[in-house]
XYZ file of N, CA and C in Angstrom:
792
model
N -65.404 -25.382 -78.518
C -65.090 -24.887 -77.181
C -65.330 -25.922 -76.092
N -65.905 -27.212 -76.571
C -66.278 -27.923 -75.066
C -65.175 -29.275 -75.730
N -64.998 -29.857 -74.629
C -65.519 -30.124 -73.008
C -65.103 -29.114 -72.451
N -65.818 -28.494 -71.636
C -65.626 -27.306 -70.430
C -64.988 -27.602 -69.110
N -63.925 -27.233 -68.771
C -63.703 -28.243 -67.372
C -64.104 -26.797 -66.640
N -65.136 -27.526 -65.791
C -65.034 -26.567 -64.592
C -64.567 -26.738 -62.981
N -63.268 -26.050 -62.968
C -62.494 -26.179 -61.842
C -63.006 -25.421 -60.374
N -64.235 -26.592 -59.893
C -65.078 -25.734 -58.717
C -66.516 -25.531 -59.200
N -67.408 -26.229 -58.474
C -68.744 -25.886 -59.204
C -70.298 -25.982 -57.534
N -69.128 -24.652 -56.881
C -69.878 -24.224 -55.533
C -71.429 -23.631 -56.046
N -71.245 -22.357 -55.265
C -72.635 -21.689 -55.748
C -72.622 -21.031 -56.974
N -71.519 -20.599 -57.348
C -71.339 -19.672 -58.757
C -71.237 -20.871 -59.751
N -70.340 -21.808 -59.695
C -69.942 -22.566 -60.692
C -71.482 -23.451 -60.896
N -72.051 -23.885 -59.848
C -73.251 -24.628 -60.034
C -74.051 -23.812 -60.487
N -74.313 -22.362 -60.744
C -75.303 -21.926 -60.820
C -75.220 -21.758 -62.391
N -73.805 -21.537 -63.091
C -73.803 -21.963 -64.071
C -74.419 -23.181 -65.032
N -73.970 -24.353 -64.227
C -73.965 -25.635 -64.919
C -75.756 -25.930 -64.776
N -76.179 -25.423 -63.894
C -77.801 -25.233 -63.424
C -78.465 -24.623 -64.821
N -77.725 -22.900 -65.198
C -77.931 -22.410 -66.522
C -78.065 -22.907 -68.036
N -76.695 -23.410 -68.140
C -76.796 -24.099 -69.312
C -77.591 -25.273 -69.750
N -77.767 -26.156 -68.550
C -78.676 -27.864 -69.059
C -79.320 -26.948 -68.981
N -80.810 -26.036 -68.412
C -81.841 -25.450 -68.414
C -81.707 -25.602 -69.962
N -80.639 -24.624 -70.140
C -81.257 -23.854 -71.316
C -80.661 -24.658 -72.553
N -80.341 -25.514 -72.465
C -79.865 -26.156 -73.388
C -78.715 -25.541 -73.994
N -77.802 -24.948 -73.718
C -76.527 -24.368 -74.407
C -75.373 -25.947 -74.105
N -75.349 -26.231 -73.300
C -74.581 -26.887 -73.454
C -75.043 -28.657 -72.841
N -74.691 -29.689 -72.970
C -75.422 -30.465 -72.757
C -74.323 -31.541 -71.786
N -74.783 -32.460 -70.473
C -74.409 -32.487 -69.629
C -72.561 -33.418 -70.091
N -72.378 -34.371 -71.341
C -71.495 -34.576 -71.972
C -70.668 -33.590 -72.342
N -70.606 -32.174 -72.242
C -70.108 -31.036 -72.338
C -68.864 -30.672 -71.560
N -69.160 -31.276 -70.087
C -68.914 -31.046 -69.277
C -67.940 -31.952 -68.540
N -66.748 -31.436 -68.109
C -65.742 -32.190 -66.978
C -65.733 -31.186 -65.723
N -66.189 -31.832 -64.350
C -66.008 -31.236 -63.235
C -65.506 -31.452 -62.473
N -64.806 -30.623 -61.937
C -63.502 -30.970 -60.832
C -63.863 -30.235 -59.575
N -64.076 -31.151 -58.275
C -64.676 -30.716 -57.585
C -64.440 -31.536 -56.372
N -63.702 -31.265 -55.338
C -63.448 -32.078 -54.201
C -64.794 -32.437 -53.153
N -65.638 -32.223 -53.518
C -67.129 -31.593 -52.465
C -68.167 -31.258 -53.263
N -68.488 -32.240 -54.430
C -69.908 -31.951 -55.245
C -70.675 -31.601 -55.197
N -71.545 -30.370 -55.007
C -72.811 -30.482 -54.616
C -74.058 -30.644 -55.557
N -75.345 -30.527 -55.034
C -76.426 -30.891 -55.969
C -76.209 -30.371 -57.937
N -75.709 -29.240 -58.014
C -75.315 -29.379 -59.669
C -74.426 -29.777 -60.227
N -73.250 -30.561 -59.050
C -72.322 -31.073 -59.764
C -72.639 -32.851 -60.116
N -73.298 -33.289 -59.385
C -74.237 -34.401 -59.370
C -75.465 -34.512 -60.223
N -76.242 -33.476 -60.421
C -77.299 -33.776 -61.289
C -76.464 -33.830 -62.965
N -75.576 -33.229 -62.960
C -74.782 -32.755 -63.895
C -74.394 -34.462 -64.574
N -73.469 -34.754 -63.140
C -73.427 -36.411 -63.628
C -74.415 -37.171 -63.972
N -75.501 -37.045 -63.613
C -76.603 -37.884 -63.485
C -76.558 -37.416 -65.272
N -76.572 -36.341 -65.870
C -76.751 -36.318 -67.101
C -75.633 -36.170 -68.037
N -74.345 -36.892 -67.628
C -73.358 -37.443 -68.602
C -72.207 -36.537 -68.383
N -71.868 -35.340 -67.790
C -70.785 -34.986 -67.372
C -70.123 -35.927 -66.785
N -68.300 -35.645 -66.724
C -67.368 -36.442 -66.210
C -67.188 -35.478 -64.932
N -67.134 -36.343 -63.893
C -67.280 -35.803 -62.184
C -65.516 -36.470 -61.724
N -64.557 -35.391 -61.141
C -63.408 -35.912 -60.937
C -62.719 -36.952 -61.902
N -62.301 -36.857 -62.826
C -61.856 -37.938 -63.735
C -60.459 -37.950 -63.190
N -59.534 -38.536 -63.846
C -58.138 -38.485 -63.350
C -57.601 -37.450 -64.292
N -56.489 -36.968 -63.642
C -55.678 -36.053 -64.238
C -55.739 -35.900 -65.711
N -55.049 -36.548 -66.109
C -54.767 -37.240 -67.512
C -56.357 -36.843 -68.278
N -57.707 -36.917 -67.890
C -58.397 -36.496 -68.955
C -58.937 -35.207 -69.289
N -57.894 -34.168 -68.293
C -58.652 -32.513 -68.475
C -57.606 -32.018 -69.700
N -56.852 -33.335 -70.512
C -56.113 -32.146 -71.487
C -57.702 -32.227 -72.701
N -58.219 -33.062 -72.519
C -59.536 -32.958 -73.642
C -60.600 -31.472 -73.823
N -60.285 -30.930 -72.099
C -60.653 -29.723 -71.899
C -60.167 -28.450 -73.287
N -61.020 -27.986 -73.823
C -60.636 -26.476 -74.423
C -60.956 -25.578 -74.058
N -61.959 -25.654 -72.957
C -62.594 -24.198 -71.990
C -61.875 -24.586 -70.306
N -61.629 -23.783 -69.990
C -61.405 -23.982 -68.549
C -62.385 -22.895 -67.851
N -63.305 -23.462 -66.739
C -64.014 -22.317 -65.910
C -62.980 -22.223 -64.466
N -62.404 -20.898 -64.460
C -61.803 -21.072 -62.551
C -62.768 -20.522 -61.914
N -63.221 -21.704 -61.075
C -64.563 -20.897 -60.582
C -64.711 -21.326 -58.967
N -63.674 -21.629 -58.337
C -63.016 -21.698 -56.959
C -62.847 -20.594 -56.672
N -62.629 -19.882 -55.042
C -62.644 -19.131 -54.334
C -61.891 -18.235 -54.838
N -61.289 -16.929 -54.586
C -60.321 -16.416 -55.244
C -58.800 -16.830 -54.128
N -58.946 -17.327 -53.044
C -58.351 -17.671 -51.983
C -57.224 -18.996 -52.690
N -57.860 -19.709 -53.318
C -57.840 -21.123 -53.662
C -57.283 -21.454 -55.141
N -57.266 -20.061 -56.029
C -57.244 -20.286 -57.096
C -55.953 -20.379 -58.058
N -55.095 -20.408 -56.847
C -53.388 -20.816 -57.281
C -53.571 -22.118 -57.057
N -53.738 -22.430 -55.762
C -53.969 -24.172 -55.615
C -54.411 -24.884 -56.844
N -55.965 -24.727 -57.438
C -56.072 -24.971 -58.503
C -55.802 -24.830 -59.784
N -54.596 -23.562 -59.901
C -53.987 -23.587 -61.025
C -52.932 -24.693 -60.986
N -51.992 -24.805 -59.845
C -50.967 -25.442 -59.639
C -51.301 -27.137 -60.208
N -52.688 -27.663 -59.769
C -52.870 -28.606 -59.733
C -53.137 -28.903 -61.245
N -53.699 -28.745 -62.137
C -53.961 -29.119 -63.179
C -53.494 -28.011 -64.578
N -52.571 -26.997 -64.342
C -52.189 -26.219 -65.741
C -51.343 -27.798 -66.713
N -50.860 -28.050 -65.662
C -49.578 -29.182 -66.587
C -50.032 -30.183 -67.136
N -51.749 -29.935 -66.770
C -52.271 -31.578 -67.733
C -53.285 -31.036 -69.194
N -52.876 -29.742 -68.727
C -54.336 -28.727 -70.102
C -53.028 -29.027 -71.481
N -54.222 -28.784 -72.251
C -53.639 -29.018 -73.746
C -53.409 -27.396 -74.078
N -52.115 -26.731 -74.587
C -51.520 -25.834 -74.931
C -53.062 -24.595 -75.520
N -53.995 -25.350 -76.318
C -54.703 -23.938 -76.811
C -56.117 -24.068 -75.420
N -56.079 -24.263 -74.874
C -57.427 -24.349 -73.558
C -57.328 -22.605 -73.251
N -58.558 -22.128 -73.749
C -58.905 -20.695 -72.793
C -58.966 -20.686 -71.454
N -58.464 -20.327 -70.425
C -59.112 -19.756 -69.005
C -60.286 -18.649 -69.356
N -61.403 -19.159 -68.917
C -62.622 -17.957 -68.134
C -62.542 -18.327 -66.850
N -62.357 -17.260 -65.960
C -62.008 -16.972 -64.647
C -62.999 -16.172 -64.249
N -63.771 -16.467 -62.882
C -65.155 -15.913 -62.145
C -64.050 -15.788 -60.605
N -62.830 -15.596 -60.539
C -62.397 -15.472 -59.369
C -61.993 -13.592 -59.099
N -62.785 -13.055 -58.475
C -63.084 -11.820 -57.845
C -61.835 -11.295 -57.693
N -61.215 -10.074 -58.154
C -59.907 -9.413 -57.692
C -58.822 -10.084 -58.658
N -59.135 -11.217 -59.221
C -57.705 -12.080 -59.833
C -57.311 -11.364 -61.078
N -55.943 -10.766 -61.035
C -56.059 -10.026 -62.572
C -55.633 -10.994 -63.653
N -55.955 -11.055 -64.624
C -55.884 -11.833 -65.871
C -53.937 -11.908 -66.380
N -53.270 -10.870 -65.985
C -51.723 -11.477 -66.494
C -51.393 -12.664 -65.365
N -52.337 -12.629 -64.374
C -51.363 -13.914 -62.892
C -52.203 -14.960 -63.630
N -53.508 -14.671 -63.936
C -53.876 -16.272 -64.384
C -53.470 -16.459 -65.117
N -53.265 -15.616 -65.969
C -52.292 -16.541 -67.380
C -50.700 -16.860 -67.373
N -50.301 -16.574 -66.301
C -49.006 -16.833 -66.133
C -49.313 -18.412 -65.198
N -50.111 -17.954 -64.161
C -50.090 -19.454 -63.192
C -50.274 -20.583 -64.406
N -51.160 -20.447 -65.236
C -51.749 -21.625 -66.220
C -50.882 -21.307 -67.578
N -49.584 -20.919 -67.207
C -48.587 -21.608 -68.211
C -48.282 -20.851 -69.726
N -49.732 -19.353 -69.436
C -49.408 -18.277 -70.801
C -50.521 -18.002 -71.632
N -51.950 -19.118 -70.912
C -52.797 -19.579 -72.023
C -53.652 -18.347 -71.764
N -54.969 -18.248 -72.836
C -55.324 -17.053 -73.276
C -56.488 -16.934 -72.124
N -56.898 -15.709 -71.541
C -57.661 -15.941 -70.576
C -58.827 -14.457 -70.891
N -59.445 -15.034 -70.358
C -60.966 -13.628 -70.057
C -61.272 -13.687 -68.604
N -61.880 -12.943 -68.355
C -62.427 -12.577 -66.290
C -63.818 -12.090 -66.529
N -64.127 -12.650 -65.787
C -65.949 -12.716 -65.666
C -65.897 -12.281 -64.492
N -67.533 -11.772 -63.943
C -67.976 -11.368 -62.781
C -69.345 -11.860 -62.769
N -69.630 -13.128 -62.718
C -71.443 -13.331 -62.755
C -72.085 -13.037 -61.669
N -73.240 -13.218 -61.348
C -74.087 -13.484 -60.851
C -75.000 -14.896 -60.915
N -75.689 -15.253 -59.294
C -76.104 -16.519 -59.810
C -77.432 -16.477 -60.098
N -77.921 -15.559 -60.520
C -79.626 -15.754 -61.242
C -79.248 -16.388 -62.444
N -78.069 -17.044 -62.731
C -77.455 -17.258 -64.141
C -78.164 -18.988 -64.076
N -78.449 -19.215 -63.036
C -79.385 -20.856 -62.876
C -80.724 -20.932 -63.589
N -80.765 -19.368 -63.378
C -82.896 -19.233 -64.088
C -82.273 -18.403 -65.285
N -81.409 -18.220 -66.449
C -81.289 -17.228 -67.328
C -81.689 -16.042 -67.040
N -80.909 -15.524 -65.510
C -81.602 -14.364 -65.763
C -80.387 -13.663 -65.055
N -79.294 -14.278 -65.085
C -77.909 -13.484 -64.749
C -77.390 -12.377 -65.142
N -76.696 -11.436 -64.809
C -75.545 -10.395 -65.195
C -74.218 -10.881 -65.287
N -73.508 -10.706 -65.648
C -72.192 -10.704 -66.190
C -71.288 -9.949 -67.240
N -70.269 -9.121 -66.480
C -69.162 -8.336 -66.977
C -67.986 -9.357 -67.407
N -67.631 -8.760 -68.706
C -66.621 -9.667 -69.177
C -65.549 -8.594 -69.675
N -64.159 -8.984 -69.444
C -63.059 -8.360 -69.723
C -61.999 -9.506 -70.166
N -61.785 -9.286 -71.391
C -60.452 -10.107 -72.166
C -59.470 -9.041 -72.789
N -58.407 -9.061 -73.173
C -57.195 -8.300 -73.886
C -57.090 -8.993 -75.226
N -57.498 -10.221 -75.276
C -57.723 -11.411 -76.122
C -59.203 -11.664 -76.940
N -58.890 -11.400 -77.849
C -60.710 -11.062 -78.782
C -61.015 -13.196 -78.635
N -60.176 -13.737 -79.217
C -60.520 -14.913 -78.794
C -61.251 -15.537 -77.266
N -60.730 -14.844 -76.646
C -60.810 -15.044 -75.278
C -62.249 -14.599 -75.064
N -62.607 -13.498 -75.441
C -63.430 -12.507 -75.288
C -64.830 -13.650 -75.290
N -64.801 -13.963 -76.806
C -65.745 -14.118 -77.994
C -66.326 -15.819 -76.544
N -65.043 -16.341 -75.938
C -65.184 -17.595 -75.684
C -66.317 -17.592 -74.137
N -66.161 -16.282 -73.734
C -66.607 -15.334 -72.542
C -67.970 -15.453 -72.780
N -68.367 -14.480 -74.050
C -69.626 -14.768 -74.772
C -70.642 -15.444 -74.818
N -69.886 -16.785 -75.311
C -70.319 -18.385 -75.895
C -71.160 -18.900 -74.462
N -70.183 -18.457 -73.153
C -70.482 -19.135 -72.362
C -71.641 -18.429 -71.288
N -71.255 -17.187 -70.958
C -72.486 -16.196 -70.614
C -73.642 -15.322 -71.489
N -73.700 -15.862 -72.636
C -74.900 -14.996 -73.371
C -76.011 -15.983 -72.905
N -75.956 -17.709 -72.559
C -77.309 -18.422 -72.712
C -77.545 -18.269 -71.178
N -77.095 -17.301 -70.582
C -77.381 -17.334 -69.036
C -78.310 -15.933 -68.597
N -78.140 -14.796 -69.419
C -78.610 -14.005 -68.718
C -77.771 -12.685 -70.408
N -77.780 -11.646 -69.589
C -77.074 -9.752 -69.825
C -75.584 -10.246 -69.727
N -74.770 -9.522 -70.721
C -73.351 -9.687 -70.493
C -73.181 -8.086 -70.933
N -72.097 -7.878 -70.459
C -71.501 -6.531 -70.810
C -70.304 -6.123 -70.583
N -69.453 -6.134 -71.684
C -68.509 -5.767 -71.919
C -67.966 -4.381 -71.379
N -66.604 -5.006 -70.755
C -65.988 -3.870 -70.180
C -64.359 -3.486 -70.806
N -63.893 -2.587 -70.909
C -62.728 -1.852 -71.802
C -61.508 -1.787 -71.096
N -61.940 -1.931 -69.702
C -60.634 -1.909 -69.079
C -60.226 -2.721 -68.148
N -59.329 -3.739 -67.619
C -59.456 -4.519 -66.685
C -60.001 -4.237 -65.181
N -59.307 -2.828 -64.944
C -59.801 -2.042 -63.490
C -60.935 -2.136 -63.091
N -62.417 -1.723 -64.303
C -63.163 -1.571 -63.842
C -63.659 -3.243 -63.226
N -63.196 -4.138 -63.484
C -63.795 -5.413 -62.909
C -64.144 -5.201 -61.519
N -63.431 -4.332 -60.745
C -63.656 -3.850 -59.345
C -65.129 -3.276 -59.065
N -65.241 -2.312 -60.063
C -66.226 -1.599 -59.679
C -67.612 -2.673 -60.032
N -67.077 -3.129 -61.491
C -68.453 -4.467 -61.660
C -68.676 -5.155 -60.572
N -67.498 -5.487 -59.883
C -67.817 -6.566 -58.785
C -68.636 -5.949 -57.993
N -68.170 -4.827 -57.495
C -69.389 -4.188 -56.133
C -70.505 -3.556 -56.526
N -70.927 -3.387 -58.123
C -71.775 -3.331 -58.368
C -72.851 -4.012 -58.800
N -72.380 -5.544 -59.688
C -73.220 -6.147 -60.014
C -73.062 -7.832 -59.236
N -72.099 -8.022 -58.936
C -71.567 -9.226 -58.825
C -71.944 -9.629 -57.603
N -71.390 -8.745 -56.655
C -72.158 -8.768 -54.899
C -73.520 -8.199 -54.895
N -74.218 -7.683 -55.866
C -75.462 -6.943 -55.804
C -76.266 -7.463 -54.806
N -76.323 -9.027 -55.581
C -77.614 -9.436 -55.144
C -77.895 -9.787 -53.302
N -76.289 -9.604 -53.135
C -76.381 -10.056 -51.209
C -76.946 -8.554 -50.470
N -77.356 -7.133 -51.413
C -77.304 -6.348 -50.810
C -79.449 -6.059 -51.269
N -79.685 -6.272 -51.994
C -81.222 -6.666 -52.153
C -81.539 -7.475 -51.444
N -81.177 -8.931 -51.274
C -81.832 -9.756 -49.949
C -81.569 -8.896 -48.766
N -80.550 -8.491 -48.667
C -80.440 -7.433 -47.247
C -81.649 -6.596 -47.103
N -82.225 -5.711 -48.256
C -82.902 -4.813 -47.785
C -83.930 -5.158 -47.718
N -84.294 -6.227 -48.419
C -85.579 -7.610 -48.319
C -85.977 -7.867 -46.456
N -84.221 -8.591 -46.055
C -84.759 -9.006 -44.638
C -85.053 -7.411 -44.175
N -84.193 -6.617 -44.323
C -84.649 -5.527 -42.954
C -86.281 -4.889 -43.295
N -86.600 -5.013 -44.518
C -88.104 -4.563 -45.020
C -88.695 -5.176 -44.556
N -88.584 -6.943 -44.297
C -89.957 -7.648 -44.038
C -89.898 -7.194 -42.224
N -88.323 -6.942 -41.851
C -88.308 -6.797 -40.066
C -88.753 -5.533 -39.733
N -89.067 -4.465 -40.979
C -89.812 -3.315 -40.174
C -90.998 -3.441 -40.110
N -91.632 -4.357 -41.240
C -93.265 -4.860 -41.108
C -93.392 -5.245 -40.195
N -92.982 -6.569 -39.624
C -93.217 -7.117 -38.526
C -93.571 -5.927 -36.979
N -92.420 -5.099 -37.451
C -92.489 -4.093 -35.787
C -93.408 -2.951 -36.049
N -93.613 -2.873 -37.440
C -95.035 -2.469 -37.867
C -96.498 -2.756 -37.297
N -96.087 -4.284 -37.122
C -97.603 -4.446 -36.892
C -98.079 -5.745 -37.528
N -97.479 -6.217 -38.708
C -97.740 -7.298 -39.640
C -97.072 -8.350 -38.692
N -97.399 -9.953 -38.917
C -97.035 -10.744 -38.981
C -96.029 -11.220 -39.950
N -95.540 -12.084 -39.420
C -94.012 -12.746 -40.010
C -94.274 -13.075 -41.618
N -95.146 -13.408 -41.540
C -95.697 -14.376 -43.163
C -96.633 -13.004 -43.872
N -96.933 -11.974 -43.013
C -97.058 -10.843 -44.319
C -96.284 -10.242 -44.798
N -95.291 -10.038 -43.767
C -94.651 -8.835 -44.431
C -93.503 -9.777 -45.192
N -93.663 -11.059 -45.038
C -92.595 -11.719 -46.215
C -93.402 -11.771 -47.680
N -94.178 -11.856 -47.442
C -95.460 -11.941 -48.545
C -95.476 -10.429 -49.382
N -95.992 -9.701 -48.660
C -96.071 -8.382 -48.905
C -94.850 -7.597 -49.426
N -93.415 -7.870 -49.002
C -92.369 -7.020 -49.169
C -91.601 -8.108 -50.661
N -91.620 -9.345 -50.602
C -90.937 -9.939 -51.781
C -91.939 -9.602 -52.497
N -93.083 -9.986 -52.977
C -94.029 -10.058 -54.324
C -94.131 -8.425 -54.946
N -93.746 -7.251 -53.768
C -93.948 -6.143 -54.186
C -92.543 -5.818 -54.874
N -91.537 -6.231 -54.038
C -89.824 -6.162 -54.940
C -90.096 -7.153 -55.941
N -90.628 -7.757 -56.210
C -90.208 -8.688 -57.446
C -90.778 -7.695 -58.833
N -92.254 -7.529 -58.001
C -92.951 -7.012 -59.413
C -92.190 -5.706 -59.859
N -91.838 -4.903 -58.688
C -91.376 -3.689 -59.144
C -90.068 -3.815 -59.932
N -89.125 -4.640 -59.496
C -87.980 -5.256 -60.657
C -88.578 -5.690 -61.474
N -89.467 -6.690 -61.771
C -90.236 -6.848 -63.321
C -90.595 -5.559 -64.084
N -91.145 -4.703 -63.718
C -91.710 -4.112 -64.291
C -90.632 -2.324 -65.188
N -89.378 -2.721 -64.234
C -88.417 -2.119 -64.322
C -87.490 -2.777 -66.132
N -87.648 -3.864 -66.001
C -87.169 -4.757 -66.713
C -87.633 -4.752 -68.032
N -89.351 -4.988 -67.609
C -90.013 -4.789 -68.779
C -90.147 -3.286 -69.700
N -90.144 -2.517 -68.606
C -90.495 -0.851 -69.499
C -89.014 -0.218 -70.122
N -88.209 -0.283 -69.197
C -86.686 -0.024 -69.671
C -86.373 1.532 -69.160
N -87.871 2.236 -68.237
C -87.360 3.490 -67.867
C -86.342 3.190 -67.087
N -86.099 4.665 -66.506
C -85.245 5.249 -65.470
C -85.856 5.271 -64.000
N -84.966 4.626 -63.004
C -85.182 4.494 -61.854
C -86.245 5.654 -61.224
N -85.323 6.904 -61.408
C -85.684 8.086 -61.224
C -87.216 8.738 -61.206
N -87.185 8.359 -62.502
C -88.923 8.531 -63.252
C -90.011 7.584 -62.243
N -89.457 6.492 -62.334
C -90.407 5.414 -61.908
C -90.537 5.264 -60.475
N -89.602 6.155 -59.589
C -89.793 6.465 -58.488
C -90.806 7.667 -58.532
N -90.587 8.601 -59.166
C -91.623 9.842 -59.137
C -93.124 9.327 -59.786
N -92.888 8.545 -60.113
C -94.509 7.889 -61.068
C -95.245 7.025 -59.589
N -94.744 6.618 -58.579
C -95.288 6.374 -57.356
C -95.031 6.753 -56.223
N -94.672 8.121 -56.386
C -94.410 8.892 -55.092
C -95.720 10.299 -55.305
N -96.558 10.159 -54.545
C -97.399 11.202 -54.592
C -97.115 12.372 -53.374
N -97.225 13.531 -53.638
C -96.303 14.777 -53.177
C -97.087 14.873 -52.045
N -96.668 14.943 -50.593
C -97.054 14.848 -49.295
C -97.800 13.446 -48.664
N -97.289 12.559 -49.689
C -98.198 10.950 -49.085
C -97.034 10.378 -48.473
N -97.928 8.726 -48.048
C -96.884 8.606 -46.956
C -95.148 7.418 -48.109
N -95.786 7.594 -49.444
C -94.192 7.041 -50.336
C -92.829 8.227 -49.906
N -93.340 9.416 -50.020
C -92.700 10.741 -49.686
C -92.147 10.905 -48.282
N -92.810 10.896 -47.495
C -92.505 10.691 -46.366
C -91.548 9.297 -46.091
N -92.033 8.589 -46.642
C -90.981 7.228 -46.243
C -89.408 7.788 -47.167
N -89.424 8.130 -48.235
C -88.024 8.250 -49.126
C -87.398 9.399 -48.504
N -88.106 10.453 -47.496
C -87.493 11.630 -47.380
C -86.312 10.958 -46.073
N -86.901 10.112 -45.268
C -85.938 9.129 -44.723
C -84.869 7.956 -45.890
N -85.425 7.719 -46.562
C -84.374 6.894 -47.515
C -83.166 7.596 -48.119
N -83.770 8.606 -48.719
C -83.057 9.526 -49.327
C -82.177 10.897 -48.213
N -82.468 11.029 -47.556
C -81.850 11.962 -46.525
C -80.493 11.593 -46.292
N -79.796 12.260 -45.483
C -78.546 12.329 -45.016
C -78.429 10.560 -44.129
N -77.375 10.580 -44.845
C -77.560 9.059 -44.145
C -78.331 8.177 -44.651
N -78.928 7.892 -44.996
C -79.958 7.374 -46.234
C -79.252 5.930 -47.314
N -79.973 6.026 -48.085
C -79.050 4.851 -49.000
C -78.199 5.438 -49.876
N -78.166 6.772 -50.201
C -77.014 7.200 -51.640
C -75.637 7.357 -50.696
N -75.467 7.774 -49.756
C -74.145 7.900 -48.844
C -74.072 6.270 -48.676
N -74.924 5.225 -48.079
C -74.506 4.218 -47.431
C -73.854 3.172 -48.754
N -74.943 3.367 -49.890
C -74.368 2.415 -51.396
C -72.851 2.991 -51.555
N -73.269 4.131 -51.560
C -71.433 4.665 -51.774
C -70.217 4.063 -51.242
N -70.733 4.085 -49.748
C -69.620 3.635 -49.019
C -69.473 1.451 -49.020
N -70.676 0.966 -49.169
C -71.042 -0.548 -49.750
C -70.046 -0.291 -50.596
N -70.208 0.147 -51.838
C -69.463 -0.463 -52.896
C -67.759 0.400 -53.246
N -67.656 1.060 -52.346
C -66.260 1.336 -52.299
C -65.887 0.521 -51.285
N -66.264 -0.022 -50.247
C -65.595 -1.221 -49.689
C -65.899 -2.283 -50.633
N -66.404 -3.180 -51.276
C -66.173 -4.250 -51.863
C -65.822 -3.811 -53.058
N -64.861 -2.559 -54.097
C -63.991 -2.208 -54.198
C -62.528 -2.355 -53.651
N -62.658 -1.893 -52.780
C -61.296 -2.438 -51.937
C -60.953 -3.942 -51.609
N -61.947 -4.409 -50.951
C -61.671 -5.633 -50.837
C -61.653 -6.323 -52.198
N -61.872 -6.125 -53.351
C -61.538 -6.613 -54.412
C -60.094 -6.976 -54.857
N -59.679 -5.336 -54.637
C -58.252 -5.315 -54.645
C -57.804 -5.923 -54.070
N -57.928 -6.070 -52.707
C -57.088 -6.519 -51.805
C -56.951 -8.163 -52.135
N -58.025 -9.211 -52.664
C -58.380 -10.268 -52.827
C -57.360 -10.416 -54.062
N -57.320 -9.343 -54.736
C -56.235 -9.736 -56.397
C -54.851 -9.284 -55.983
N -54.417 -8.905 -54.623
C -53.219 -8.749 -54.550
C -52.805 -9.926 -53.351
């Protein structure tokens, strides 16, 4: 499956190439990157034997292709290099909304899969939904997101939408509730550097510990909510009208839509 060309290696694509040297899945000779604007993993990458912009002519050596450019951008970069890939090269595609018959038509027919990562995929500790029609394709999906993190297979192309606004954008909606947590401490009463202190180390552990036991949200909310304290009192605002189950709803049916809208 390698050399891997990866076409774009921003925050998603770097966070990849960050993944694999970590973890040793793939090793920096692995790697061809195409990248008008390198940043720090497309460079350390070189520093450890990847090919950084080569000329045209050497991405037919490619047998993996990553499209891992904007979804805005990702005709441009088909246009530019399908005609130099060698006939059996897989597309894995991380471009949001793009449905898998346009990429495989832009890139000439070749066999493709659609990913949705996440970038905790730098520390092995990513998510990623994978959808192929193509068991080859699939398997190649696999190869490349199992040394990163959780993969999970999805049955239908559609749902890539819902993966996206559920797992894919997740993480911009946890730092969200991060900043507004540490900004109610502050008007609380805490200083700037507690309630950053206080509100990350307490979300981290409580995601650890979520991780580690394997219960249910549900449970593990009632296992630290004591009946008339002030956890209760705080969720009867969380949970109330208006609250977070109406507002997630409406979050991830807009980046739903805008999914669509991005693949049409």
């Amino acid at each position: 499956m390698t050399p891997i060309l990866m076409l774009g290696a921003g925050r998603m694509g770097g966070a990849m190439i960050e993944g694999w040297l970590a973890a040793g899945a793939f090793a920096g000779a692995d790697l061809i990157i195409r990248d008008p604007q390198p940043g720090p993993a497309a460079l350390a990458a070189e520093q450890a034997g990847a090919t950084l912009n080569p000329p045209d002519a050497e991405l037919a050596r490619a047998h993996t292709v990553v499209l891992a450019v904007k979804p805005q951008l990702w005709r441009e970069a088909a246009g530019e290099t399908a005609a130099w890939l060698s006939s059996g090269a897989v597309v894995v595609s991380i471009a949001a909304g793009v449905m898998s018959r346009d990429i495989a038509k832009a890139f000439g027919g070749r066999c493709v899969a659609r990913v949705m990562p996440t970038t905790a995929a730098a520390i092995g500790q990513g998510t990623a939904s994978l959808y192929a029609d193509d068991p080859a394709a699939l398997a190649r999906a696999h190869a490349l997101f199992e040394p990163l993190g959780a993969v999970v297979d999805l049955n239908d192309e559609s749902l890539m939408h819902a993966a996206t606004a559920v797992s894919g954008s997740a993480p911009a909606y946890l730092y969200a509730f991060i900043e507004a947590l540490e900004a109610a401490g502050v008007e609380a009463g805490l200083s700037s550097r507690e309630a950053q202190r206080l509100a990350r180390s307490t979300l981290t552990g409580a995601a650890a510990l979520l991780a580690r036991n394997g219960g249910e949200p549900a449970e593990l909310r009632r296992q630290v909510t004591s009946p008339g304290g002030t956890t209760e009192a705080a969720l009867d605002v969380l949970l109330g009208d208006g609250g977070l189950p109406p507002l997630l709803r409406e979050a991830v049916a807009a980046a739903v839509r805008r999914s669509r809208e991005l693949g049409a």
